[in-house]
PDB file of N, CA and C in Angstrom:
ATOM      1  N   UNK A 193       0.824  -1.199   0.000  1.00 62.00           N
ATOM      2  CA  UNK A 193       0.000   0.000   0.000  1.00 62.00           C
ATOM      3  C   UNK A 193       0.865   1.258   0.000  1.00 62.00           C
ATOM      4  N   UNK A 194       1.969   1.223   0.761  1.00 69.00           N
ATOM      5  CA  UNK A 194       2.846   2.383   0.848  1.00 69.00           C
ATOM      6  C   UNK A 194       3.499   2.666  -0.504  1.00 69.00           C
ATOM      7  N   UNK A 195       3.895   1.606  -1.229  1.00 69.00           N
ATOM      8  CA  UNK A 195       4.515   1.784  -2.542  1.00 69.00           C
ATOM      9  C   UNK A 195       3.519   2.374  -3.534  1.00 69.00           C
ATOM     10  N   UNK A 196       2.261   1.976  -3.427  1.00 71.00           N
ATOM     11  CA  UNK A 196       1.220   2.509  -4.307  1.00 71.00           C
ATOM     12  C   UNK A 196       1.014   4.000  -4.057  1.00 71.00           C
ATOM     13  N   UNK A 197       1.033   4.420  -2.806  1.00 81.00           N
ATOM     14  CA  UNK A 197       0.880   5.835  -2.463  1.00 81.00           C
ATOM     15  C   UNK A 197       2.044   6.656  -3.001  1.00 81.00           C
ATOM     16  N   UNK A 198       3.254   6.158  -2.866  1.00 80.00           N
ATOM     17  CA  UNK A 198       4.432   6.868  -3.376  1.00 80.00           C
ATOM     18  C   UNK A 198       4.362   6.983  -4.895  1.00 80.00           C
ATOM     19  N   UNK A 199       3.979   5.900  -5.564  1.00 80.00           N
ATOM     20  CA  UNK A 199       3.848   5.929  -7.027  1.00 80.00           C
ATOM     21  C   UNK A 199       2.770   6.928  -7.450  1.00 80.00           C
ATOM     22  N   UNK A 200       1.679   6.967  -6.712  1.00 79.00           N
ATOM     23  CA  UNK A 200       0.605   7.908  -7.030  1.00 79.00           C
ATOM     24  C   UNK A 200       1.078   9.351  -6.879  1.00 79.00           C
ATOM     25  N   UNK A 201       1.795   9.645  -5.814  1.00 80.00           N
ATOM     26  CA  UNK A 201       2.299  11.005  -5.584  1.00 80.00           C
ATOM     27  C   UNK A 201       3.278  11.404  -6.683  1.00 80.00           C
ATOM     28  N   UNK A 202       4.162  10.494  -7.069  1.00 80.00           N
ATOM     29  CA  UNK A 202       5.116  10.788  -8.144  1.00 80.00           C
ATOM     30  C   UNK A 202       4.386  11.019  -9.463  1.00 80.00           C
ATOM     31  N   UNK A 203       3.427  10.150  -9.784  1.00 78.00           N
ATOM     32  CA  UNK A 203       2.664  10.304 -11.030  1.00 78.00           C
ATOM     33  C   UNK A 203       1.872  11.607 -11.031  1.00 78.00           C
ATOM     34  N   UNK A 204       1.244  11.939  -9.916  1.00 74.00           N
ATOM     35  CA  UNK A 204       0.478  13.189  -9.832  1.00 74.00           C
ATOM     36  C   UNK A 204       1.395  14.391  -9.991  1.00 74.00           C
ATOM     37  N   UNK A 205       2.586  14.336  -9.411  1.00 71.00           N
ATOM     38  CA  UNK A 205       3.549  15.428  -9.558  1.00 71.00           C
ATOM     39  C   UNK A 205       3.987  15.613 -10.996  1.00 71.00           C
ATOM     40  N   UNK A 206       4.228  14.509 -11.698  1.00 72.00           N
ATOM     41  CA  UNK A 206       4.621  14.591 -13.110  1.00 72.00           C
ATOM     42  C   UNK A 206       3.484  15.157 -13.949  1.00 72.00           C
ATOM     43  N   UNK A 207       2.282  14.685 -13.721  1.00 70.00           N
ATOM     44  CA  UNK A 207       1.132  15.169 -14.495  1.00 70.00           C
ATOM     45  C   UNK A 207       0.883  16.648 -14.225  1.00 70.00           C
ATOM     46  N   UNK A 208       0.866  17.052 -12.972  1.00 64.00           N
ATOM     47  CA  UNK A 208       0.636  18.463 -12.651  1.00 64.00           C
ATOM     48  C   UNK A 208       1.787  19.333 -13.138  1.00 64.00           C
ATOM     49  N   UNK A 209       3.001  18.842 -13.049  1.00 62.00           N
ATOM     50  CA  UNK A 209       4.159  19.586 -13.530  1.00 62.00           C
ATOM     51  C   UNK A 209       4.154  19.778 -15.031  1.00 62.00           C
ATOM     52  N   UNK A 210       3.521  18.860 -15.752  1.00 62.00           N
ATOM     53  CA  UNK A 210       3.478  18.977 -17.209  1.00 62.00           C
ATOM     54  C   UNK A 210       2.573  20.113 -17.668  1.00 62.00           C
ATOM     55  N   UNK A 211       1.728  20.608 -16.805  1.00 59.00           N
ATOM     56  CA  UNK A 211       0.830  21.695 -17.188  1.00 59.00           C
ATOM     57  C   UNK A 211       1.381  23.069 -16.822  1.00 59.00           C
ATOM     58  N   UNK A 212       2.562  23.137 -16.258  1.00 56.00           N
ATOM     59  CA  UNK A 212       3.162  24.428 -15.963  1.00 56.00           C
ATOM     60  C   UNK A 212       3.819  24.979 -17.211  1.00 56.00           C
ATOM     61  N   UNK A 213       3.878  26.288 -17.306  1.00 53.00           N
ATOM     62  CA  UNK A 213       4.504  26.968 -18.433  1.00 53.00           C
ATOM     63  C   UNK A 213       3.863  26.584 -19.758  1.00 53.00           C
ATOM     64  N   UNK A 214       2.577  26.318 -19.744  1.00 54.00           N
ATOM     65  CA  UNK A 214       1.884  25.953 -20.976  1.00 54.00           C
ATOM     66  C   UNK A 214       1.700  27.178 -21.857  1.00 54.00           C
ATOM     67  N   UNK A 215       1.891  26.970 -23.144  1.00 52.00           N
ATOM     68  CA  UNK A 215       1.644  28.057 -24.090  1.00 52.00           C
ATOM     69  C   UNK A 215       0.174  28.013 -24.463  1.00 52.00           C
ATOM     70  N   UNK A 216      -0.606  28.869 -23.889  1.00 51.00           N
ATOM     71  CA  UNK A 216      -1.981  28.986 -24.338  1.00 51.00           C
ATOM     72  C   UNK A 216      -2.459  30.394 -24.089  1.00 51.00           C
ATOM     73  N   UNK A 217      -3.358  30.789 -24.912  1.00 57.00           N
ATOM     74  CA  UNK A 217      -3.857  32.150 -24.835  1.00 57.00           C
ATOM     75  C   UNK A 217      -5.164  32.199 -24.086  1.00 57.00           C
ATOM     76  N   UNK A 218      -6.066  33.032 -24.552  1.00 63.00           N
ATOM     77  CA  UNK A 218      -7.345  33.190 -23.871  1.00 63.00           C
ATOM     78  C   UNK A 218      -8.166  31.903 -23.832  1.00 63.00           C
ATOM     79  N   UNK A 219      -8.001  31.042 -24.837  1.00 65.00           N
ATOM     80  CA  UNK A 219      -8.737  29.784 -24.902  1.00 65.00           C
ATOM     81  C   UNK A 219      -7.735  28.690 -25.248  1.00 65.00           C
ATOM     82  N   UNK A 220      -7.739  27.601 -24.509  1.00 69.00           N
ATOM     83  CA  UNK A 220      -6.794  26.523 -24.772  1.00 69.00           C
ATOM     84  C   UNK A 220      -7.498  25.196 -24.915  1.00 69.00           C
ATOM     85  N   UNK A 221      -6.906  24.303 -25.672  1.00 74.00           N
ATOM     86  CA  UNK A 221      -7.438  22.967 -25.844  1.00 74.00           C
ATOM     87  C   UNK A 221      -6.380  21.945 -25.475  1.00 74.00           C
ATOM     88  N   UNK A 222      -6.796  20.786 -25.038  1.00 76.00           N
ATOM     89  CA  UNK A 222      -5.831  19.762 -24.654  1.00 76.00           C
ATOM     90  C   UNK A 222      -5.188  19.114 -25.873  1.00 76.00           C
ATOM     91  N   UNK A 223      -5.976  18.792 -26.901  1.00 86.00           N
ATOM     92  CA  UNK A 223      -5.432  18.137 -28.087  1.00 86.00           C
ATOM     93  C   UNK A 223      -4.678  19.103 -28.984  1.00 86.00           C
ATOM     94  N   UNK A 224      -5.281  20.260 -29.264  1.00 87.00           N
ATOM     95  CA  UNK A 224      -4.644  21.251 -30.134  1.00 87.00           C
ATOM     96  C   UNK A 224      -5.112  22.644 -29.743  1.00 87.00           C
ATOM     97  N   UNK A 225      -4.200  23.583 -29.760  1.00 84.00           N
ATOM     98  CA  UNK A 225      -4.531  24.986 -29.530  1.00 84.00           C
ATOM     99  C   UNK A 225      -3.844  25.812 -30.595  1.00 84.00           C
ATOM    100  N   UNK A 226      -4.564  26.712 -31.194  1.00 86.00           N
ATOM    101  CA  UNK A 226      -3.994  27.670 -32.132  1.00 86.00           C
ATOM    102  C   UNK A 226      -4.730  28.988 -31.963  1.00 86.00           C
ATOM    103  N   UNK A 227      -4.105  29.952 -31.305  1.00 84.00           N
ATOM    104  CA  UNK A 227      -4.777  31.223 -31.035  1.00 84.00           C
ATOM    105  C   UNK A 227      -3.876  32.401 -31.379  1.00 84.00           C
ATOM    106  N   UNK A 228      -4.507  33.500 -31.696  1.00 82.00           N
ATOM    107  CA  UNK A 228      -3.833  34.788 -31.829  1.00 82.00           C
ATOM    108  C   UNK A 228      -4.636  35.760 -30.990  1.00 82.00           C
ATOM    109  N   UNK A 229      -3.952  36.561 -30.176  1.00 84.00           N
ATOM    110  CA  UNK A 229      -4.688  37.479 -29.318  1.00 84.00           C
ATOM    111  C   UNK A 229      -3.920  38.779 -29.146  1.00 84.00           C
ATOM    112  N   UNK A 230      -4.644  39.869 -28.881  1.00 80.00           N
ATOM    113  CA  UNK A 230      -4.016  41.186 -28.793  1.00 80.00           C
ATOM    114  C   UNK A 230      -3.195  41.347 -27.523  1.00 80.00           C
ATOM    115  N   UNK A 231      -2.203  42.209 -27.653  1.00 79.00           N
ATOM    116  CA  UNK A 231      -1.373  42.536 -26.501  1.00 79.00           C
ATOM    117  C   UNK A 231      -1.418  44.027 -26.263  1.00 79.00           C
ATOM    118  N   UNK A 232      -0.272  44.668 -26.329  1.00 78.00           N
ATOM    119  CA  UNK A 232      -0.157  46.106 -26.068  1.00 78.00           C
ATOM    120  C   UNK A 232      -0.205  46.907 -27.367  1.00 78.00           C
ATOM    121  N   UNK A 233      -0.558  48.181 -27.244  1.00 75.00           N
ATOM    122  CA  UNK A 233      -0.513  49.077 -28.400  1.00 75.00           C
ATOM    123  C   UNK A 233      -0.060  50.450 -27.948  1.00 75.00           C
ATOM    124  N   UNK A 234       0.437  51.220 -28.897  1.00 73.00           N
ATOM    125  CA  UNK A 234       0.915  52.572 -28.634  1.00 73.00           C
ATOM    126  C   UNK A 234      -0.298  53.471 -28.420  1.00 73.00           C
ATOM    127  N   UNK A 235      -0.495  53.947 -27.208  1.00 74.00           N
ATOM    128  CA  UNK A 235      -1.691  54.736 -26.885  1.00 74.00           C
ATOM    129  C   UNK A 235      -1.707  56.100 -27.565  1.00 74.00           C
ATOM    130  N   UNK A 236      -0.542  56.597 -27.962  1.00 76.00           N
ATOM    131  CA  UNK A 236      -0.506  57.878 -28.676  1.00 76.00           C
ATOM    132  C   UNK A 236      -0.988  57.731 -30.116  1.00 76.00           C
ATOM    133  N   UNK A 237      -0.980  56.493 -30.608  1.00 73.00           N
ATOM    134  CA  UNK A 237      -1.461  56.177 -31.953  1.00 73.00           C
ATOM    135  C   UNK A 237      -0.746  57.002 -33.025  1.00 73.00           C
ATOM    136  N   UNK A 238       0.544  57.273 -32.820  1.00 82.00           N
ATOM    137  CA  UNK A 238       1.291  58.067 -33.785  1.00 82.00           C
ATOM    138  C   UNK A 238       2.346  57.247 -34.529  1.00 82.00           C
ATOM    139  N   UNK A 239       2.256  55.925 -34.457  1.00 83.00           N
ATOM    140  CA  UNK A 239       3.202  55.042 -35.143  1.00 83.00           C
ATOM    141  C   UNK A 239       2.421  54.138 -36.087  1.00 83.00           C
ATOM    142  N   UNK A 240       2.794  54.159 -37.355  1.00 81.00           N
ATOM    143  CA  UNK A 240       2.100  53.293 -38.313  1.00 81.00           C
ATOM    144  C   UNK A 240       2.799  51.934 -38.381  1.00 81.00           C
ATOM    145  N   UNK A 241       2.032  50.863 -38.494  1.00 81.00           N
ATOM    146  CA  UNK A 241       2.613  49.514 -38.506  1.00 81.00           C
ATOM    147  C   UNK A 241       3.122  49.122 -39.900  1.00 81.00           C
ATOM    148  N   UNK A 242       4.176  49.772 -40.372  1.00 85.00           N
ATOM    149  CA  UNK A 242       4.695  49.486 -41.710  1.00 85.00           C
ATOM    150  C   UNK A 242       5.595  48.256 -41.740  1.00 85.00           C
ATOM    151  N   UNK A 243       6.192  47.897 -40.606  1.00 90.00           N
ATOM    152  CA  UNK A 243       7.023  46.696 -40.503  1.00 90.00           C
ATOM    153  C   UNK A 243       6.387  45.749 -39.497  1.00 90.00           C
ATOM    154  N   UNK A 244       6.551  44.458 -39.745  1.00 93.00           N
ATOM    155  CA  UNK A 244       6.000  43.456 -38.842  1.00 93.00           C
ATOM    156  C   UNK A 244       7.038  42.348 -38.663  1.00 93.00           C
ATOM    157  N   UNK A 245       7.243  41.908 -37.443  1.00 93.00           N
ATOM    158  CA  UNK A 245       8.204  40.840 -37.159  1.00 93.00           C
ATOM    159  C   UNK A 245       7.669  39.954 -36.041  1.00 93.00           C
ATOM    160  N   UNK A 246       8.151  38.724 -36.021  1.00 93.00           N
ATOM    161  CA  UNK A 246       7.668  37.749 -35.050  1.00 93.00           C
ATOM    162  C   UNK A 246       8.847  36.993 -34.448  1.00 93.00           C
ATOM    163  N   UNK A 247       8.764  36.716 -33.172  1.00 93.00           N
ATOM    164  CA  UNK A 247       9.753  35.892 -32.479  1.00 93.00           C
ATOM    165  C   UNK A 247       9.028  34.882 -31.618  1.00 93.00           C
ATOM    166  N   UNK A 248       9.540  33.657 -31.569  1.00 93.00           N
ATOM    167  CA  UNK A 248       8.837  32.590 -30.866  1.00 93.00           C
ATOM    168  C   UNK A 248       9.739  31.859 -29.879  1.00 93.00           C
ATOM    169  N   UNK A 249       9.123  31.356 -28.838  1.00 92.00           N
ATOM    170  CA  UNK A 249       9.755  30.444 -27.899  1.00 92.00           C
ATOM    171  C   UNK A 249       9.047  29.111 -28.066  1.00 92.00           C
ATOM    172  N   UNK A 250       9.826  28.043 -28.224  1.00 92.00           N
ATOM    173  CA  UNK A 250       9.248  26.724 -28.486  1.00 92.00           C
ATOM    174  C   UNK A 250       9.689  25.732 -27.411  1.00 92.00           C
ATOM    175  N   UNK A 251       8.858  24.717 -27.204  1.00 91.00           N
ATOM    176  CA  UNK A 251       9.160  23.704 -26.198  1.00 91.00           C
ATOM    177  C   UNK A 251       8.719  22.337 -26.703  1.00 91.00           C
ATOM    178  N   UNK A 252       9.540  21.328 -26.449  1.00 92.00           N
ATOM    179  CA  UNK A 252       9.213  19.954 -26.813  1.00 92.00           C
ATOM    180  C   UNK A 252       9.222  19.111 -25.545  1.00 92.00           C
ATOM    181  N   UNK A 253       8.115  18.463 -25.297  1.00 88.00           N
ATOM    182  CA  UNK A 253       7.929  17.574 -24.152  1.00 88.00           C
ATOM    183  C   UNK A 253       8.169  18.253 -22.805  1.00 88.00           C
ATOM    184  N   UNK A 254       8.192  19.564 -22.795  1.00 82.00           N
ATOM    185  CA  UNK A 254       8.459  20.289 -21.564  1.00 82.00           C
ATOM    186  C   UNK A 254       9.882  20.104 -21.065  1.00 82.00           C
ATOM    187  N   UNK A 255      10.721  19.465 -21.879  1.00 88.00           N
ATOM    188  CA  UNK A 255      12.100  19.188 -21.484  1.00 88.00           C
ATOM    189  C   UNK A 255      13.095  20.129 -22.146  1.00 88.00           C
ATOM    190  N   UNK A 256      12.805  20.515 -23.382  1.00 91.00           N
ATOM    191  CA  UNK A 256      13.711  21.366 -24.151  1.00 91.00           C
ATOM    192  C   UNK A 256      12.939  22.604 -24.578  1.00 91.00           C
ATOM    193  N   UNK A 257      13.471  23.769 -24.288  1.00 91.00           N
ATOM    194  CA  UNK A 257      12.840  25.031 -24.669  1.00 91.00           C
ATOM    195  C   UNK A 257      13.893  25.926 -25.289  1.00 91.00           C
ATOM    196  N   UNK A 258      13.530  26.609 -26.383  1.00 94.00           N
ATOM    197  CA  UNK A 258      14.462  27.519 -27.042  1.00 94.00           C
ATOM    198  C   UNK A 258      13.693  28.652 -27.697  1.00 94.00           C
ATOM    199  N   UNK A 259      14.390  29.720 -28.008  1.00 91.00           N
ATOM    200  CA  UNK A 259      13.799  30.837 -28.726  1.00 91.00           C
ATOM    201  C   UNK A 259      13.768  32.103 -27.898  1.00 91.00           C
ATOM    202  N   UNK A 260      13.351  33.177 -28.541  1.00 88.00           N
ATOM    203  CA  UNK A 260      13.255  34.483 -27.897  1.00 88.00           C
ATOM    204  C   UNK A 260      11.982  35.155 -28.378  1.00 88.00           C
ATOM    205  N   UNK A 261      11.051  35.359 -27.485  1.00 88.00           N
ATOM    206  CA  UNK A 261       9.798  36.016 -27.849  1.00 88.00           C
ATOM    207  C   UNK A 261       9.666  37.366 -27.157  1.00 88.00           C
ATOM    208  N   UNK A 262      10.796  37.971 -26.832  1.00 89.00           N
ATOM    209  CA  UNK A 262      10.795  39.292 -26.205  1.00 89.00           C
ATOM    210  C   UNK A 262      10.600  40.385 -27.238  1.00 89.00           C
ATOM    211  N   UNK A 263       9.647  41.272 -27.017  1.00 89.00           N
ATOM    212  CA  UNK A 263       9.309  42.320 -27.984  1.00 89.00           C
ATOM    213  C   UNK A 263      10.488  43.234 -28.284  1.00 89.00           C
ATOM    214  N   UNK A 264      11.255  43.594 -27.284  1.00 89.00           N
ATOM    215  CA  UNK A 264      12.400  44.479 -27.491  1.00 89.00           C
ATOM    216  C   UNK A 264      13.442  43.865 -28.405  1.00 89.00           C
ATOM    217  N   UNK A 265      13.750  42.602 -28.196  1.00 91.00           N
ATOM    218  CA  UNK A 265      14.738  41.913 -29.027  1.00 91.00           C
ATOM    219  C   UNK A 265      14.227  41.734 -30.452  1.00 91.00           C
ATOM    220  N   UNK A 266      12.956  41.417 -30.601  1.00 92.00           N
ATOM    221  CA  UNK A 266      12.366  41.268 -31.938  1.00 92.00           C
ATOM    222  C   UNK A 266      12.467  42.584 -32.692  1.00 92.00           C
ATOM    223  N   UNK A 267      12.110  43.681 -32.032  1.00 91.00           N
ATOM    224  CA  UNK A 267      12.178  45.001 -32.670  1.00 91.00           C
ATOM    225  C   UNK A 267      13.618  45.339 -33.049  1.00 91.00           C
ATOM    226  N   UNK A 268      14.557  45.101 -32.164  1.00 92.00           N
ATOM    227  CA  UNK A 268      15.965  45.407 -32.414  1.00 92.00           C
ATOM    228  C   UNK A 268      16.505  44.621 -33.608  1.00 92.00           C
ATOM    229  N   UNK A 269      16.230  43.327 -33.644  1.00 91.00           N
ATOM    230  CA  UNK A 269      16.736  42.473 -34.717  1.00 91.00           C
ATOM    231  C   UNK A 269      16.118  42.792 -36.075  1.00 91.00           C
ATOM    232  N   UNK A 270      14.951  43.408 -36.095  1.00 92.00           N
ATOM    233  CA  UNK A 270      14.253  43.670 -37.351  1.00 92.00           C
ATOM    234  C   UNK A 270      14.183  45.147 -37.704  1.00 92.00           C
ATOM    235  N   UNK A 271      14.937  45.967 -37.019  1.00 91.00           N
ATOM    236  CA  UNK A 271      15.016  47.387 -37.352  1.00 91.00           C
ATOM    237  C   UNK A 271      13.758  48.182 -37.068  1.00 91.00           C
ATOM    238  N   UNK A 272      12.977  47.738 -36.113  1.00 90.00           N
ATOM    239  CA  UNK A 272      11.775  48.477 -35.717  1.00 90.00           C
ATOM    240  C   UNK A 272      12.175  49.393 -34.562  1.00 90.00           C
ATOM    241  N   UNK A 273      12.146  50.695 -34.804  1.00 90.00           N
ATOM    242  CA  UNK A 273      12.575  51.650 -33.774  1.00 90.00           C
ATOM    243  C   UNK A 273      11.410  52.238 -32.992  1.00 90.00           C
ATOM    244  N   UNK A 274      10.215  52.226 -33.582  1.00 89.00           N
ATOM    245  CA  UNK A 274       9.007  52.697 -32.899  1.00 89.00           C
ATOM    246  C   UNK A 274       7.961  51.590 -32.991  1.00 89.00           C
ATOM    247  N   UNK A 275       7.454  51.171 -31.851  1.00 89.00           N
ATOM    248  CA  UNK A 275       6.501  50.063 -31.822  1.00 89.00           C
ATOM    249  C   UNK A 275       5.073  50.590 -31.810  1.00 89.00           C
ATOM    250  N   UNK A 276       4.247  50.062 -32.724  1.00 90.00           N
ATOM    251  CA  UNK A 276       2.825  50.416 -32.783  1.00 90.00           C
ATOM    252  C   UNK A 276       1.990  49.421 -31.973  1.00 90.00           C
ATOM    253  N   UNK A 277       2.204  48.124 -32.213  1.00 89.00           N
ATOM    254  CA  UNK A 277       1.440  47.087 -31.506  1.00 89.00           C
ATOM    255  C   UNK A 277       2.330  45.900 -31.170  1.00 89.00           C
ATOM    256  N   UNK A 278       1.942  45.205 -30.121  1.00 90.00           N
ATOM    257  CA  UNK A 278       2.571  43.939 -29.741  1.00 90.00           C
ATOM    258  C   UNK A 278       1.437  42.944 -29.537  1.00 90.00           C
ATOM    259  N   UNK A 279       1.365  41.943 -30.395  1.00 91.00           N
ATOM    260  CA  UNK A 279       0.343  40.911 -30.294  1.00 91.00           C
ATOM    261  C   UNK A 279       1.013  39.571 -29.996  1.00 91.00           C
ATOM    262  N   UNK A 280       0.202  38.557 -29.738  1.00 92.00           N
ATOM    263  CA  UNK A 280       0.729  37.252 -29.354  1.00 92.00           C
ATOM    264  C   UNK A 280      -0.026  36.143 -30.070  1.00 92.00           C
ATOM    265  N   UNK A 281       0.628  35.003 -30.230  1.00 91.00           N
ATOM    266  CA  UNK A 281      -0.039  33.816 -30.745  1.00 91.00           C
ATOM    267  C   UNK A 281       0.535  32.597 -30.038  1.00 91.00           C
ATOM    268  N   UNK A 282      -0.271  31.567 -29.951  1.00 90.00           N
ATOM    269  CA  UNK A 282       0.170  30.320 -29.336  1.00 90.00           C
ATOM    270  C   UNK A 282      -0.252  29.152 -30.202  1.00 90.00           C
ATOM    271  N   UNK A 283       0.479  28.074 -30.064  1.00 90.00           N
ATOM    272  CA  UNK A 283       0.114  26.830 -30.722  1.00 90.00           C
ATOM    273  C   UNK A 283       0.642  25.704 -29.848  1.00 90.00           C
ATOM    274  N   UNK A 284      -0.193  24.730 -29.586  1.00 88.00           N
ATOM    275  CA  UNK A 284       0.265  23.568 -28.826  1.00 88.00           C
ATOM    276  C   UNK A 284      -0.426  22.315 -29.343  1.00 88.00           C
ATOM    277  N   UNK A 285       0.294  21.210 -29.241  1.00 88.00           N
ATOM    278  CA  UNK A 285      -0.220  19.904 -29.636  1.00 88.00           C
ATOM    279  C   UNK A 285      -0.136  19.007 -28.410  1.00 88.00           C
ATOM    280  N   UNK A 286      -1.252  18.460 -28.012  1.00 85.00           N
ATOM    281  CA  UNK A 286      -1.349  17.606 -26.822  1.00 85.00           C
ATOM    282  C   UNK A 286      -0.737  18.277 -25.593  1.00 85.00           C
ATOM    283  N   UNK A 287      -0.927  19.554 -25.479  1.00 78.00           N
ATOM    284  CA  UNK A 287      -0.498  20.408 -24.376  1.00 78.00           C
ATOM    285  C   UNK A 287       0.992  20.299 -24.056  1.00 78.00           C
ATOM    286  N   UNK A 288       1.531  19.133 -23.929  1.00 79.00           N
ATOM    287  CA  UNK A 288       2.913  18.954 -23.501  1.00 79.00           C
ATOM    288  C   UNK A 288       3.853  18.547 -24.630  1.00 79.00           C
ATOM    289  N   UNK A 289       3.360  17.894 -25.661  1.00 88.00           N
ATOM    290  CA  UNK A 289       4.231  17.358 -26.705  1.00 88.00           C
ATOM    291  C   UNK A 289       4.978  18.470 -27.430  1.00 88.00           C
ATOM    292  N   UNK A 290       4.254  19.465 -27.941  1.00 91.00           N
ATOM    293  CA  UNK A 290       4.897  20.591 -28.628  1.00 91.00           C
ATOM    294  C   UNK A 290       4.121  21.863 -28.323  1.00 91.00           C
ATOM    295  N   UNK A 291       4.857  22.949 -28.009  1.00 90.00           N
ATOM    296  CA  UNK A 291       4.215  24.234 -27.729  1.00 90.00           C
ATOM    297  C   UNK A 291       5.051  25.351 -28.318  1.00 90.00           C
ATOM    298  N   UNK A 292       4.379  26.397 -28.760  1.00 90.00           N
ATOM    299  CA  UNK A 292       5.107  27.615 -29.072  1.00 90.00           C
ATOM    300  C   UNK A 292       4.292  28.826 -28.656  1.00 90.00           C
ATOM    301  N   UNK A 293       5.030  29.855 -28.289  1.00 90.00           N
ATOM    302  CA  UNK A 293       4.446  31.132 -27.875  1.00 90.00           C
ATOM    303  C   UNK A 293       5.176  32.198 -28.673  1.00 90.00           C
ATOM    304  N   UNK A 294       4.435  32.952 -29.474  1.00 93.00           N
ATOM    305  CA  UNK A 294       5.051  33.945 -30.352  1.00 93.00           C
ATOM    306  C   UNK A 294       4.584  35.352 -30.001  1.00 93.00           C
ATOM    307  N   UNK A 295       5.488  36.294 -30.155  1.00 93.00           N
ATOM    308  CA  UNK A 295       5.189  37.707 -29.993  1.00 93.00           C
ATOM    309  C   UNK A 295       5.317  38.350 -31.363  1.00 93.00           C
ATOM    310  N   UNK A 296       4.309  39.116 -31.756  1.00 94.00           N
ATOM    311  CA  UNK A 296       4.276  39.773 -33.056  1.00 94.00           C
ATOM    312  C   UNK A 296       4.376  41.276 -32.820  1.00 94.00           C
ATOM    313  N   UNK A 297       5.439  41.882 -33.334  1.00 93.00           N
ATOM    314  CA  UNK A 297       5.694  43.306 -33.140  1.00 93.00           C
ATOM    315  C   UNK A 297       5.485  44.022 -34.466  1.00 93.00           C
ATOM    316  N   UNK A 298       4.718  45.113 -34.442  1.00 92.00           N
ATOM    317  CA  UNK A 298       4.506  45.932 -35.637  1.00 92.00           C
ATOM    318  C   UNK A 298       4.882  47.371 -35.312  1.00 92.00           C
ATOM    319  N   UNK A 299       5.458  48.048 -36.286  1.00 91.00           N
ATOM    320  CA  UNK A 299       5.847  49.437 -36.073  1.00 91.00           C
ATOM    321  C   UNK A 299       6.643  49.986 -37.231  1.00 91.00           C
ATOM    322  N   UNK A 300       7.411  51.035 -36.953  1.00 89.00           N
ATOM    323  CA  UNK A 300       8.219  51.683 -37.991  1.00 89.00           C
ATOM    324  C   UNK A 300       9.687  51.340 -37.811  1.00 89.00           C
TER     325      UNK A 300
END
């Protein structure tokens, strides 16, 4: 009985841990998620979105994660000096198998 309890606690920890740092937006699905949702915008509304760039952070099995989805770095790498909008998108397959979280920067 004691071994069964320990196995249950370990299994529950793995299952609950697999749902941390999930890439999902306003609405998520267990089998598949694909969303795009708004983020920040320039409240002065004096920047036209003539350039658009995207940066993503990806994860496989929750074990390996890579990428850069920081708006500042995306703007710097793509020559965007004034930001008009920052939007986001997510995509995941079976919640844990594959996930990505992208930041979309538009500006001049």
